[in-house]
Short mmCIF file of C-alpha atoms in Angstrom, two decimals:
data_model
loop_
_atom_site.label_atom_id
_atom_site.label_comp_id
_atom_site.label_asym_id
_atom_site.label_seq_id
_atom_site.Cartn_x
_atom_site.Cartn_y
_atom_site.Cartn_z
CA MET E 1 224.83 126.86 192.01
CA ILE E 2 225.67 125.39 188.60
CA LEU E 3 227.31 121.92 188.35
CA ILE E 4 229.60 121.52 185.36
CA THR E 5 231.09 118.22 184.24
CA GLY E 6 234.13 118.28 182.07
CA GLY E 7 235.07 121.71 183.33
CA SER E 8 238.77 121.20 182.66
CA GLY E 9 238.21 120.22 178.97
CA PHE E 10 238.28 122.29 175.83
CA ILE E 11 234.59 123.17 175.78
CA GLY E 12 233.84 122.72 179.49
CA LYS E 13 236.58 125.24 180.47
CA ALA E 14 235.13 127.89 178.23
CA ILE E 15 231.68 127.28 179.74
CA ALA E 16 232.99 127.41 183.31
CA GLU E 17 234.88 130.64 182.68
CA VAL E 18 231.83 132.44 181.38
CA LEU E 19 229.28 131.12 183.82
CA ARG E 20 231.37 131.74 186.94
CA LYS E 21 231.39 135.49 186.16
CA ARG E 22 227.70 135.59 187.03
CA GLN E 23 227.19 132.84 189.59
CA LYS E 24 228.95 130.12 191.51
CA VAL E 25 229.95 126.99 189.61
CA ARG E 26 231.02 123.60 190.83
CA CYS E 27 233.22 121.44 188.55
CA ILE E 28 233.78 117.68 188.80
CA VAL E 29 237.25 116.80 187.62
CA ARG E 30 239.23 113.55 187.65
CA SER E 31 242.26 115.29 189.19
CA ARG E 32 242.29 118.49 191.15
CA SER E 33 245.51 119.45 189.39
CA GLN E 34 243.58 119.80 186.12
CA MET E 35 241.85 122.92 187.37
CA ILE E 36 242.75 125.75 189.72
CA PRO E 37 240.01 126.91 192.10
CA GLY E 38 239.12 130.57 191.67
CA LYS E 39 236.45 133.13 192.26
CA ASN E 40 232.98 131.56 192.17
CA ARG E 41 234.45 128.17 191.27
CA GLU E 42 234.43 125.10 193.46
CA ILE E 43 236.33 121.94 192.53
CA ILE E 44 235.28 118.37 193.36
CA GLU E 45 237.70 115.63 192.57
CA GLY E 46 236.42 112.15 191.51
CA SER E 47 234.94 110.06 188.76
CA LEU E 48 231.58 110.63 187.17
CA ALA E 49 231.11 106.88 187.33
CA ASP E 50 231.22 107.04 191.15
CA LYS E 51 227.69 107.41 192.49
CA LYS E 52 228.87 108.90 195.81
CA VAL E 53 230.90 111.57 194.02
CA VAL E 54 227.94 112.50 191.81
CA GLU E 55 225.48 112.65 194.71
CA LYS E 56 227.90 114.80 196.74
CA ALA E 57 228.47 117.17 193.79
CA MET E 58 224.72 117.54 193.21
CA LYS E 59 223.93 118.93 196.67
CA GLY E 60 222.59 122.43 196.46
CA VAL E 61 222.72 122.51 192.62
CA LYS E 62 220.00 124.22 190.63
CA ILE E 63 221.39 123.70 187.12
CA VAL E 64 223.53 120.93 185.59
CA VAL E 65 225.71 121.47 182.52
CA HIS E 66 226.88 118.03 181.47
CA VAL E 67 229.84 118.38 179.08
CA ALA E 68 232.20 115.54 180.07
CA ALA E 69 232.59 112.68 177.59
CA ILE E 70 235.19 110.25 176.28
CA LEU E 71 235.85 111.06 172.67
CA ASP E 72 237.95 108.07 171.76
CA GLY E 73 235.71 105.29 170.51
CA ASN E 74 238.36 102.70 171.36
CA ASP E 75 238.47 103.72 175.06
CA PRO E 76 237.07 100.77 177.11
CA GLN E 77 235.38 103.25 179.48
CA ILE E 78 233.38 105.08 176.84
CA SER E 79 230.10 103.47 177.78
CA GLU E 80 230.70 103.84 181.53
CA ILE E 81 231.44 107.58 181.28
CA ASN E 82 229.30 108.68 178.34
CA VAL E 83 226.25 106.68 179.14
CA LYS E 84 226.17 105.21 182.64
CA ALA E 85 227.59 108.37 184.21
CA THR E 86 224.88 110.40 182.44
CA GLU E 87 222.26 108.16 184.02
CA LEU E 88 223.79 108.72 187.47
CA LEU E 89 223.72 112.47 186.93
CA VAL E 90 220.09 112.47 185.83
CA GLN E 91 219.03 110.32 188.74
CA ALA E 92 220.90 112.53 191.23
CA ALA E 93 219.45 115.66 189.59
CA LYS E 94 215.92 114.34 190.01
CA LYS E 95 216.58 113.44 193.64
CA GLU E 96 217.90 116.94 194.39
CA LYS E 97 215.08 118.58 192.43
CA VAL E 98 217.47 120.39 190.07
CA ARG E 99 215.72 123.00 187.95
CA GLN E 100 217.31 122.39 184.58
CA PHE E 101 219.63 119.75 183.04
CA ILE E 102 221.74 120.92 180.06
CA PHE E 103 223.54 118.36 177.94
CA ILE E 104 226.19 118.97 175.30
CA SER E 105 225.76 116.38 172.48
CA THR E 106 226.97 116.20 168.91
CA GLU E 107 225.36 116.85 165.54
CA ASN E 108 226.72 113.45 164.45
CA VAL E 109 223.62 111.84 165.96
CA LEU E 110 221.66 113.34 163.07
CA TYR E 111 223.65 111.47 160.44
CA ASP E 112 224.41 107.90 159.50
CA CYS E 113 227.20 107.67 162.04
CA HIS E 114 227.55 104.48 164.02
CA ASP E 115 230.93 104.89 165.72
CA ALA E 116 231.15 104.20 169.43
CA TYR E 117 231.25 107.89 170.39
CA THR E 118 228.14 108.86 168.35
CA GLU E 119 226.20 105.88 169.58
CA SER E 120 227.06 106.66 173.18
CA LYS E 121 225.75 110.27 172.62
CA ARG E 122 222.49 108.87 171.18
CA SER E 123 222.07 106.65 174.25
CA ALA E 124 222.88 109.56 176.59
CA GLU E 125 220.37 111.81 174.88
CA LYS E 126 217.59 109.30 175.55
CA ILE E 127 218.51 109.27 179.23
CA VAL E 128 218.64 113.10 179.43
CA ARG E 129 215.16 113.35 177.93
CA GLN E 130 213.87 111.54 180.97
CA PHE E 131 214.55 114.73 182.91
CA PRO E 132 211.50 116.98 182.61
CA LYS E 133 213.31 120.29 182.03
CA HIS E 134 216.18 119.23 179.78
CA LEU E 135 218.07 121.18 177.15
CA ILE E 136 220.16 119.20 174.66
CA LEU E 137 222.60 121.25 172.52
CA ARG E 138 224.10 119.40 169.60
CA GLU E 139 227.47 120.94 168.69
CA PRO E 140 229.01 120.92 165.20
CA VAL E 141 232.78 121.38 164.60
CA VAL E 142 234.14 123.59 167.38
CA TYR E 143 237.21 125.77 167.05
CA GLY E 144 239.21 128.02 169.40
CA PRO E 145 242.23 128.07 171.67
CA GLY E 146 243.05 124.67 173.12
CA ASP E 147 241.33 122.65 170.39
CA LYS E 148 242.94 119.24 169.95
CA ARG E 149 240.00 117.39 168.43
CA TYR E 150 238.56 119.41 165.60
CA ILE E 151 240.49 121.90 163.52
CA GLY E 152 243.44 121.68 165.90
CA LYS E 153 243.70 117.94 165.18
CA PHE E 154 243.58 118.60 161.44
CA VAL E 155 246.39 121.15 161.71
CA ALA E 156 248.51 118.62 163.62
CA LEU E 157 247.77 115.97 160.95
CA MET E 158 248.52 118.37 158.16
CA LYS E 159 251.97 119.16 159.59
CA LYS E 160 252.87 115.48 159.66
CA MET E 161 251.92 114.67 156.09
CA PRO E 162 253.55 115.61 152.78
CA ILE E 163 250.12 116.34 151.33
CA VAL E 164 246.86 117.80 152.63
CA PRO E 165 244.12 115.15 152.25
CA ILE E 166 240.56 116.29 151.76
CA PRO E 167 237.73 113.76 152.07
CA GLY E 168 235.68 113.49 148.86
CA ASP E 169 235.27 116.64 146.77
CA GLY E 170 235.35 118.96 149.77
CA GLN E 171 232.24 120.83 148.57
CA TRP E 172 230.05 119.99 151.52
CA THR E 173 229.45 122.88 153.92
CA PHE E 174 229.12 123.12 157.62
CA GLN E 175 228.93 125.91 160.28
CA PRO E 176 231.76 125.66 162.74
CA ILE E 177 231.20 127.38 166.07
CA PHE E 178 233.69 129.31 168.16
CA VAL E 179 234.14 127.62 171.52
CA GLU E 180 233.44 130.80 173.53
CA ASP E 181 230.03 131.13 171.80
CA ILE E 182 228.78 127.89 173.35
CA PRO E 183 228.38 129.29 176.83
CA ARG E 184 226.31 132.16 175.34
CA TYR E 185 223.77 129.59 174.14
CA ILE E 186 223.79 128.04 177.61
CA GLU E 187 223.25 131.38 179.24
CA GLN E 188 220.23 132.03 177.05
CA GLY E 189 218.93 128.53 177.72
CA ILE E 190 219.12 129.22 181.47
CA LYS E 191 217.71 132.73 181.27
CA LYS E 192 214.74 131.76 179.14
CA ASN E 193 214.30 128.25 180.75
CA ILE E 194 214.42 126.63 177.31
CA VAL E 195 213.48 122.95 177.05
CA GLY E 196 214.16 120.64 174.06
CA THR E 197 216.84 119.56 171.60
CA TYR E 198 218.66 122.08 169.40
CA LEU E 199 221.48 122.13 166.89
CA ILE E 200 223.83 125.04 167.57
CA ALA E 201 226.15 126.51 164.95
CA GLY E 202 228.33 129.43 163.96
CA ALA E 203 226.95 132.36 161.91
CA GLU E 204 228.72 131.49 158.72
CA ALA E 205 228.53 128.38 156.50
CA VAL E 206 231.80 127.34 154.85
CA SER E 207 232.84 124.56 152.50
CA LEU E 208 235.54 122.14 153.58
CA ASN E 209 237.73 123.29 150.69
CA ALA E 210 237.47 126.94 151.74
CA LEU E 211 238.12 126.12 155.38
CA ILE E 212 241.22 124.07 154.65
CA LYS E 213 242.53 126.81 152.30
CA ARG E 214 242.14 129.33 155.11
CA ILE E 215 243.79 127.04 157.72
CA MET E 216 246.76 126.47 155.40
CA GLU E 217 247.20 130.26 154.98
CA LEU E 218 247.08 130.87 158.71
CA ALA E 219 249.49 127.95 159.38
CA GLY E 220 251.85 129.10 156.64
CA GLU E 221 251.66 125.65 154.96
CA LYS E 222 252.21 125.25 151.22
CA LYS E 223 251.53 121.60 150.40
CA PRO E 224 249.61 119.96 147.59
CA VAL E 225 245.93 119.35 148.31
CA VAL E 226 244.65 115.92 147.28
CA HIS E 227 241.01 114.77 147.30
CA LEU E 228 240.79 111.22 148.61
CA PRO E 229 238.02 108.75 149.46
CA MET E 230 236.91 109.06 153.09
CA VAL E 231 237.95 105.50 153.90
CA LEU E 232 241.54 106.18 152.83
CA VAL E 233 241.71 109.40 154.82
CA ARG E 234 240.55 107.59 157.99
CA TRP E 235 243.12 104.86 157.40
CA MET E 236 245.89 107.39 156.96
CA SER E 237 244.84 109.23 160.13
CA GLN E 238 244.84 106.00 162.16
CA VAL E 239 248.25 105.00 160.85
CA LEU E 240 249.77 108.34 161.80
CA GLU E 241 248.19 108.18 165.28
CA VAL E 242 249.43 104.67 165.95
CA CYS E 243 252.88 105.37 164.58
CA LYS E 244 253.04 108.76 166.29
CA ILE E 245 254.43 110.26 163.08
#
């Protein structure tokens, strides 16, 4: 039995769909309506912040894949879910003698990022390392069907604005990963019983300029591209979000 948190989310859903083809998975979701039970998939409704829910969900589990997290740094529950719930899961996993604890983190922890989300992931990583056989996978930008945070969010922002803003000179490169590749890493981690912290990435490195050009082509957008200071891009994004433009 594999316990998956965040099984109804963008990344968690992809993980659950792949893993349940080989063995039974159990998903903790806030609302049962978020996920339909299916072959090899059991649903438990409740909050990760509820110790009783976590302990119930951990019964009979051999592997934990902890994906669930609040992404919005302004959410008042970010510490409760991203940090305290992680501690509850680790404690319950130890009690039930779970074989392996896999945690999905972010590559932002490697950089000089001090937003609430990144800091919560740093704290959660420290907690996960207390579990003897842990595997921490730090994800970069993730893309694929259902994406509303990464490239999907940029496309939505691009459609709202008269220009396409690019932070800085756009020359820095990164390796975005396809969402359905993440469960492949997890499968290998389980199969080979891998322990430690790893940065996962796609096969191809791409510059921000090249990526945005490709996105515009696929979206059929023809707007002027303007390089702006990062501070201004963040401000514009926040204004659009608040005003729902």
